[in-house]
Coordinates of C-alpha atoms and ligand atoms in Angstrom, one line a residue:
X1 CA 91.4 130.8 90.1
X2 CA 93.4 128.8 92.6
X3 CA 94.3 129.7 96.0
X4 CA 97.3 127.8 97.2
X5 CA 97.3 127.0 100.8
X6 CA 100.9 126.3 101.5
X7 CA 101.9 125.2 104.9
X8 CA 105.2 123.7 105.4
X9 CA 106.6 123.0 108.7
X10 CA 110.1 121.6 109.0
X11 CA 110.2 120.3 112.4
X12 CA 112.5 118.1 114.2
X13 CA 110.7 115.7 116.5
X14 CA 111.5 113.1 118.9
X15 CA 110.0 109.8 118.1
X16 CA 109.5 107.4 120.9
X17 CA 110.8 103.8 120.9
X18 CA 108.2 101.4 119.7
X19 CA 105.7 100.1 122.2
X20 CA 103.0 97.5 122.2
X21 CA 99.8 99.5 122.5
X22 CA 96.6 98.4 124.0
X23 CA 93.3 99.3 122.3
X24 CA 91.4 102.0 124.2
X25 CA 87.7 101.4 124.9
X26 CA 85.8 104.7 125.2
X27 CA 82.4 105.1 126.8
X28 CA 80.8 108.5 126.6
X29 CA 77.3 108.9 127.9
X30 CA 75.6 112.2 128.7
X31 CA 72.4 114.1 129.1
X32 CA 71.9 117.7 130.4
X33 CA 72.9 116.9 134.0
X34 CA 75.0 113.7 134.0
X35 CA 78.2 113.4 132.0
X36 CA 80.3 110.2 131.8
X37 CA 83.5 109.7 129.9
X38 CA 85.5 106.6 130.5
X39 CA 88.7 105.5 128.7
X40 CA 90.3 102.2 129.6
X41 CA 92.8 99.9 127.9
X42 CA 92.0 96.4 126.5
X43 CA 95.3 94.5 126.9
X44 CA 94.0 91.1 125.8
X45 CA 95.7 89.7 128.9
X46 CA 92.8 88.1 130.8
X47 CA 94.1 88.8 134.3
X48 CA 94.8 92.4 133.6
X49 CA 91.6 93.1 131.7
X50 CA 89.6 91.5 134.6
X51 CA 91.2 93.8 137.1
X52 CA 90.4 96.8 135.0
X53 CA 86.8 95.9 134.2
X54 CA 86.1 95.1 137.8
X55 CA 87.4 98.5 138.9
X56 CA 85.5 100.3 136.1
X57 CA 82.3 98.4 136.8
X58 CA 82.5 99.3 140.5
X59 CA 83.1 102.9 140.0
X60 CA 80.5 103.2 137.2
X61 CA 77.8 101.4 139.2
X62 CA 78.4 103.3 142.3
X63 CA 78.3 106.6 140.4
X64 CA 75.0 105.6 138.6
X65 CA 73.3 104.3 141.7
X66 CA 74.3 107.0 144.2
X67 CA 73.3 110.5 144.6
X68 CA 70.0 110.1 142.8
X69 CA 68.7 113.4 144.2
X70 CA 71.8 115.2 142.8
X71 CA 71.1 117.3 139.8
X72 CA 74.4 117.7 138.1
X73 CA 77.2 115.2 138.2
X74 CA 80.2 113.9 136.2
X75 CA 82.3 110.8 136.1
X76 CA 85.6 110.8 134.2
X77 CA 88.0 107.9 134.1
X78 CA 91.3 108.1 132.2
X79 CA 94.4 105.9 132.2
X80 CA 98.1 105.9 131.5
X81 CA 100.0 102.9 130.2
X82 CA 103.7 102.1 130.2
X83 CA 105.5 99.1 128.9
X84 CA 109.0 98.7 130.5
X85 CA 110.8 95.5 129.5
X86 CA 108.4 92.8 130.6
X87 CA 106.4 95.0 132.9
X88 CA 103.0 96.5 132.0
X89 CA 102.0 99.4 134.2
X90 CA 98.5 100.8 134.0
X91 CA 97.2 103.7 136.2
X92 CA 93.5 104.4 136.1
X93 CA 92.4 107.8 137.4
X94 CA 88.8 108.5 138.3
X95 CA 87.3 111.9 138.9
X96 CA 83.8 112.4 140.3
X97 CA 82.3 115.8 140.5
X98 CA 78.8 116.5 142.0
X99 CA 77.3 119.9 142.3
X100 CA 76.5 119.5 146.0
X101 CA 80.2 119.1 147.0
X102 CA 82.9 121.8 146.9
X103 CA 85.7 119.5 145.7
X104 CA 85.6 116.7 143.1
X105 CA 86.7 113.3 144.3
X106 CA 89.9 111.9 142.7
X107 CA 91.1 108.4 143.0
X108 CA 93.8 106.4 141.5
X109 CA 93.9 102.6 140.8
X110 CA 97.0 100.8 139.6
X111 CA 98.1 97.5 138.1
X112 CA 101.6 96.4 137.4
X113 CA 101.9 93.1 135.5
X114 CA 104.9 90.9 134.8
X115 CA 104.4 89.4 131.3
X116 CA 107.1 86.8 131.8
X117 CA 105.7 85.5 135.1
X118 CA 102.0 86.1 134.1
X119 CA 101.5 87.8 137.4
X120 CA 100.1 91.0 138.8
X121 CA 102.9 92.4 141.0
X122 CA 103.0 93.9 144.5
X123 CA 105.6 96.5 145.3
X124 CA 107.5 93.7 147.2
X125 CA 108.1 92.0 143.9
X126 CA 110.0 95.0 142.6
X127 CA 111.9 96.3 145.6
X128 CA 113.6 94.5 148.5
X129 CA 113.3 95.3 152.2
X130 CA 116.7 97.0 152.4
X131 CA 116.1 99.3 149.5
X132 CA 112.7 100.2 150.8
X133 CA 114.1 100.9 154.3
X134 CA 116.8 103.2 152.8
X135 CA 114.1 105.1 150.8
X136 CA 111.8 105.8 153.8
X137 CA 113.5 109.1 154.8
X138 CA 113.5 110.3 151.2
X139 CA 109.8 109.5 150.8
X140 CA 109.0 111.5 153.9
X141 CA 111.0 114.4 152.6
X142 CA 109.2 114.4 149.3
X143 CA 105.9 114.2 151.0
X144 CA 106.6 117.2 153.2
X145 CA 108.1 119.2 150.4
X146 CA 105.3 118.6 147.9
X147 CA 102.2 118.4 150.0
X148 CA 102.9 120.5 153.1
X149 CA 99.7 122.4 152.9
X150 CA 97.3 119.4 153.2
X151 CA 99.3 116.8 155.2
X152 CA 97.9 115.2 158.4
X153 CA 101.3 115.0 160.1
X154 CA 100.4 112.3 162.7
X155 CA 99.5 109.9 159.8
X156 CA 102.8 110.0 158.1
X157 CA 104.6 107.4 160.2
X158 CA 101.7 105.0 160.0
X159 CA 101.7 105.2 156.2
X160 CA 105.3 105.7 155.2
X161 CA 107.2 102.8 156.8
X162 CA 108.6 99.4 155.8
X163 CA 105.3 97.7 155.8
X164 CA 104.7 96.9 152.1
X165 CA 101.0 96.6 152.6
X166 CA 100.9 100.4 152.7
X167 CA 101.9 100.6 149.1
X168 CA 99.1 98.9 147.1
X169 CA 99.0 101.8 144.7
X170 CA 102.1 102.1 142.5
X171 CA 103.2 102.3 138.9
X172 CA 106.5 102.2 137.1
X173 CA 108.0 104.2 134.3
X174 CA 111.5 104.0 132.8
X175 CA 113.0 106.1 135.7
X176 CA 110.8 105.6 138.7
X177 CA 108.5 103.6 140.8
X178 CA 105.6 106.0 141.6
X179 CA 103.8 105.4 144.8
X180 CA 100.3 106.9 145.2
X181 CA 98.0 107.7 148.1
X182 CA 94.4 108.7 147.5
X183 CA 93.0 111.9 149.1
X184 CA 92.3 111.5 152.8
X185 CA 94.8 108.7 153.3
X186 CA 97.6 111.0 154.6
X187 CA 96.0 114.3 153.7
X188 CA 92.9 116.3 154.6
X189 CA 91.6 116.1 151.1
X190 CA 92.4 119.6 149.9
X191 CA 95.3 118.0 147.9
X192 CA 94.6 115.8 145.0
X193 CA 96.2 112.3 144.6
X194 CA 99.6 112.1 146.4
X195 CA 102.5 110.8 144.2
X196 CA 106.0 110.0 145.5
X197 CA 108.9 108.4 143.6
X198 CA 111.6 105.8 144.2
X199 CA 114.2 105.6 141.5
X200 CA 113.8 102.6 139.2
X201 CA 116.4 101.2 136.8
X202 CA 117.0 103.5 133.8
X203 CA 116.3 102.0 130.4
X204 CA 116.3 105.3 128.4
X205 CA 117.2 104.7 124.8
X206 CA 118.6 107.1 122.2
X207 CA 115.7 108.5 120.3
X208 CA 115.6 109.0 116.6
X209 CA 115.1 112.5 115.2
X210 CA 112.7 112.8 112.2
X211 CA 110.9 115.6 110.5
X212 CA 107.3 115.7 109.2
X213 CA 106.4 117.8 106.1
X214 CA 102.6 118.0 105.7
X215 CA 101.0 117.5 102.3
X216 CA 100.3 120.7 100.4
X217 CA 96.8 120.8 98.8
X218 CA 95.4 123.1 96.2
X219 CA 91.8 124.2 96.5
X220 CA 89.5 125.7 93.9
X221 CA 87.7 128.7 95.2
X222 CA 84.9 128.2 92.7
X223 CA 83.9 124.8 94.1
X224 CA 82.0 124.1 97.3
X225 CA 84.0 123.1 100.3
X226 CA 83.2 121.5 103.6
X227 CA 85.1 120.6 106.8
X228 CA 84.8 117.1 108.2
X229 CA 85.7 117.1 111.9
X230 CA 86.3 114.1 114.1
X231 CA 86.1 114.1 117.9
X232 CA 87.1 111.9 120.8
X233 CA 90.0 110.0 119.0
X234 CA 92.5 108.9 118.2
X235 CA 91.4 105.2 118.2
X236 CA 92.1 102.0 116.3
X237 CA 89.8 103.3 113.5
X238 CA 91.6 106.7 113.0
X239 CA 94.4 105.4 110.8
X240 CA 91.9 103.8 108.5
X241 CA 89.9 107.0 108.3
X242 CA 93.0 109.0 107.5
X243 CA 93.9 106.7 104.7
X244 CA 90.4 106.7 103.3
X245 CA 90.4 110.5 103.3
X246 CA 93.7 110.5 101.4
X247 CA 92.2 108.3 98.8
X248 CA 89.6 111.0 98.0
X249 CA 92.2 113.9 98.2
X250 CA 90.3 114.9 101.4
X251 CA 91.6 116.3 104.7
X252 CA 89.8 116.7 107.9
X253 CA 90.2 118.2 111.4
X254 CA 90.7 115.8 114.3
X255 CA 89.8 117.1 117.8
X256 CA 91.8 114.7 119.8
X257 CA 91.8 113.8 123.5
X258 CA 95.3 114.3 124.8
X259 CA 95.5 111.3 127.0
X260 CA 95.2 109.0 123.9
X261 CA 97.9 110.7 121.9
X262 CA 100.9 108.9 123.4
X263 CA 99.5 105.5 122.4
X264 CA 98.7 106.6 118.9
X265 CA 101.8 108.5 118.1
X266 CA 102.2 106.9 114.6
X267 CA 98.5 107.7 113.8
X268 CA 99.0 111.4 114.9
X269 CA 102.1 111.7 112.8
X270 CA 100.4 110.2 109.7
X271 CA 97.4 112.5 110.3
X272 CA 99.6 115.5 110.3
X273 CA 101.7 114.3 107.4
X274 CA 98.7 113.8 105.2
X275 CA 97.7 117.4 105.7
X276 CA 94.9 117.0 108.3
X277 CA 94.5 119.6 111.0
X278 CA 94.7 118.6 114.7
X279 CA 92.6 120.4 117.3
X280 CA 92.3 120.3 121.1
X281 CA 89.4 118.4 122.7
X282 CA 90.9 118.5 126.2
X283 CA 93.1 115.9 127.9
X284 CA 90.6 113.7 129.7
X285 CA 87.3 114.7 128.1
X286 CA 86.2 116.3 131.4
X287 CA 83.1 118.6 131.6
X288 CA 85.2 121.7 131.3
X289 CA 82.8 124.4 132.4
X290 CA 82.8 122.7 135.8
X291 CA 86.5 122.7 136.4
X292 CA 88.5 125.2 138.4
X293 CA 91.0 127.4 136.7
X294 CA 94.1 125.2 137.4
X295 CA 92.5 122.0 136.2
X296 CA 91.0 123.7 133.2
X297 CA 94.4 125.1 132.0
X298 CA 96.0 121.7 132.7
X299 CA 93.3 120.0 130.4
X300 CA 94.2 122.4 127.6
X301 CA 97.9 122.8 128.0
X302 CA 98.8 119.2 128.4
X303 CA 97.0 118.4 125.2
X304 CA 98.7 121.3 123.4
X305 CA 102.1 120.1 124.6
X306 CA 101.6 116.4 123.7
X307 CA 100.4 117.3 120.1
X308 CA 103.4 119.6 119.7
X309 CA 105.8 117.0 121.0
X310 CA 104.5 114.3 118.7
X311 CA 103.8 116.2 115.5
X312 CA 105.6 119.6 115.9
X313 CA 102.2 121.3 115.2
X314 CA 100.6 123.6 117.8
X315 CA 96.8 123.4 117.6
X316 CA 94.9 126.6 117.1
X317 CA 91.4 125.2 117.3
X318 CA 89.4 123.9 120.3
X319 CA 86.2 121.9 120.5
X320 CA 84.5 122.0 123.9
X321 CA 83.7 118.6 125.4
X322 CA 79.9 117.8 125.4
X323 CA 79.6 121.0 123.3
X324 CA 79.3 122.8 126.6
X325 CA 80.6 126.4 126.6
X326 CA 80.4 129.4 128.9
X327 CA 82.0 132.9 129.0
X328 CA 84.8 131.8 131.4
X329 CA 85.8 129.0 129.0
X330 CA 85.9 131.4 126.1
X331 CA 88.0 133.9 128.2
X332 CA 90.4 131.3 129.6
X333 CA 91.0 129.2 126.5
X334 CA 93.1 131.1 124.0
X335 CA 92.1 129.0 121.0
X336 CA 89.3 129.3 118.3
X337 CA 86.2 127.6 119.5
X338 CA 84.8 125.4 116.7
X339 CA 81.2 124.0 116.9
X340 CA 79.5 122.4 113.9
X341 CA 76.7 122.9 111.4
X342 CA 75.8 119.2 110.8
X343 CA 75.7 116.5 113.5
X344 CA 76.0 113.1 111.8
X345 CA 74.8 111.6 115.1
X346 CA 77.2 108.7 114.5
X347 CA 77.5 108.4 118.3
X348 CA 73.8 107.4 118.3
X349 CA 72.8 105.9 115.0
X350 CA 74.2 102.4 114.8
X351 CA 73.6 101.8 111.1
X352 CA 76.3 103.3 108.9
X353 CA 74.0 103.5 105.9
X354 CA 71.7 105.7 107.9
X355 CA 74.5 107.9 109.1
X356 CA 75.6 108.3 105.4
X357 CA 72.2 109.1 104.0
X358 CA 71.3 111.5 106.8
X359 CA 74.6 113.3 106.3
X360 CA 74.4 113.4 102.5
X361 CA 70.9 114.8 102.6
X362 CA 71.8 117.9 104.6
X363 CA 75.3 119.0 103.5
X364 CA 75.8 122.3 101.8
X365 CA 78.8 124.5 100.9
X366 CA 80.7 125.9 103.9
X367 CA 79.4 123.4 106.4
X368 CA 81.4 122.0 109.4
X369 CA 80.4 118.4 110.0
X370 CA 80.9 116.6 113.3
X371 CA 81.8 112.8 113.4
X372 CA 83.6 110.6 115.9
X373 CA 86.6 108.5 114.8
X374 CA 86.0 106.0 117.6
X375 CA 83.4 104.0 115.7
X376 CA 83.9 101.6 112.9
X377 CA 80.5 102.6 111.5
X378 CA 81.8 106.2 111.0
X379 CA 84.5 104.8 108.8
X380 CA 82.0 102.8 106.8
X381 CA 79.7 105.8 106.5
X382 CA 82.6 107.8 105.1
X383 CA 83.2 105.1 102.5
X384 CA 79.8 106.1 101.1
X385 CA 79.9 109.8 101.8
X386 CA 83.3 110.7 100.4
X387 CA 82.9 109.4 96.8
X388 CA 79.3 110.8 96.5
X389 CA 80.3 114.3 97.6
X390 CA 83.4 114.3 95.6
X391 CA 81.3 113.5 92.5
X392 CA 79.1 116.4 93.4
X393 CA 82.2 118.6 93.3
X394 CA 82.7 119.1 97.0
X395 CA 86.2 119.7 98.4
X396 CA 87.1 118.4 101.8
X397 CA 89.2 120.9 103.7
X398 CA 90.4 121.5 107.3
X399 CA 88.5 123.9 109.5
X400 CA 91.3 126.5 109.2
X401 CA 91.3 126.2 105.4
X402 CA 87.5 126.5 105.3
X403 CA 87.7 129.7 107.4
X404 CA 90.4 131.0 105.0
X405 CA 88.4 130.0 101.9
X406 CA 85.2 131.6 103.2
X407 CA 86.9 134.7 104.3
X408 CA 88.3 135.2 100.8
X409 CA 84.8 134.7 99.3
X410 CA 82.9 136.9 101.8
Ligands
LIG501 ZN1 83.8 114.6 122.8

């Protein structure tokens, strides 16, 4: 008896223009009280990578060494990346939350690099004095409109003026120069990072429309089935994993981090096209049970939106970061929470053969298995796991398919 799981989505999508993408380095460390998630780009441009690693090292060391008496604390660093003509623009956002303080500390750090000149730019390299002068009244207007509630009015003139030294923090995208001020520079700290814009030359290109039709896979209800799940990607290894799965007629479920989606658009499209399921693992991998309602819904909704925009698919599944759940999270996140039956411990075990043998020794019909597609060893372990399990008659299905299969059986 066959149950045909037929999912066809005919979706028109917007595919972005091709960009050079940096690799993302991900560091996730945690115990019961301290959670650290850091994502940063490796550009292979020595100057830029030095700037980034100095910043990360400083923030990380300060976080580790300070507040020793504090019980529960979190560090999260995420980044955004833009390539506009010969300019690379990187914005690193750090978020530190400690249980002794009411508000988390947010901070932004920026690098704009000119590839032709091999130079890290200041705002003065992009904008001349006259243009800046003409923008000052508009910047003040934006500031007051957007951040009225937290402004320290007497600081405005000393920060928004023609002195370029005030604008160390800026990024560029295809439409704007974005100028940032960290909390407490012009505000009393109840607002987050301040962001103002000056128009930048417009390079928008006509975008191609494509459609993705996911693979249709037949499953045999008589045979055992398991769901392989992958957290914390996409990464440089994800595409290899997707292709390996396909080789064994397998599909998996990828709980992705939203802030990495943009740089791995092609990977996400292929993931979806090959019939894999995409789930939500938050935008920045923050410790979600600690966030306020607004920040929590942003972490979830931004990720839903970016996956929808790239693939046309709207995730239905959610995996909590750090496996940390409470009643509020369950109430506020309107997605199915998916935990796991088997932890491969691929985040801890460095030897891929051990990951494979540990996993193979414990798997049974109906299991959900957690892996992380940010390690090469996970790929190598799968090269062992997939053929062995296939030979034993296992089918590899998505979490939603597994739920459907088991529902039919039960
Ligand atoms: Zn995770």
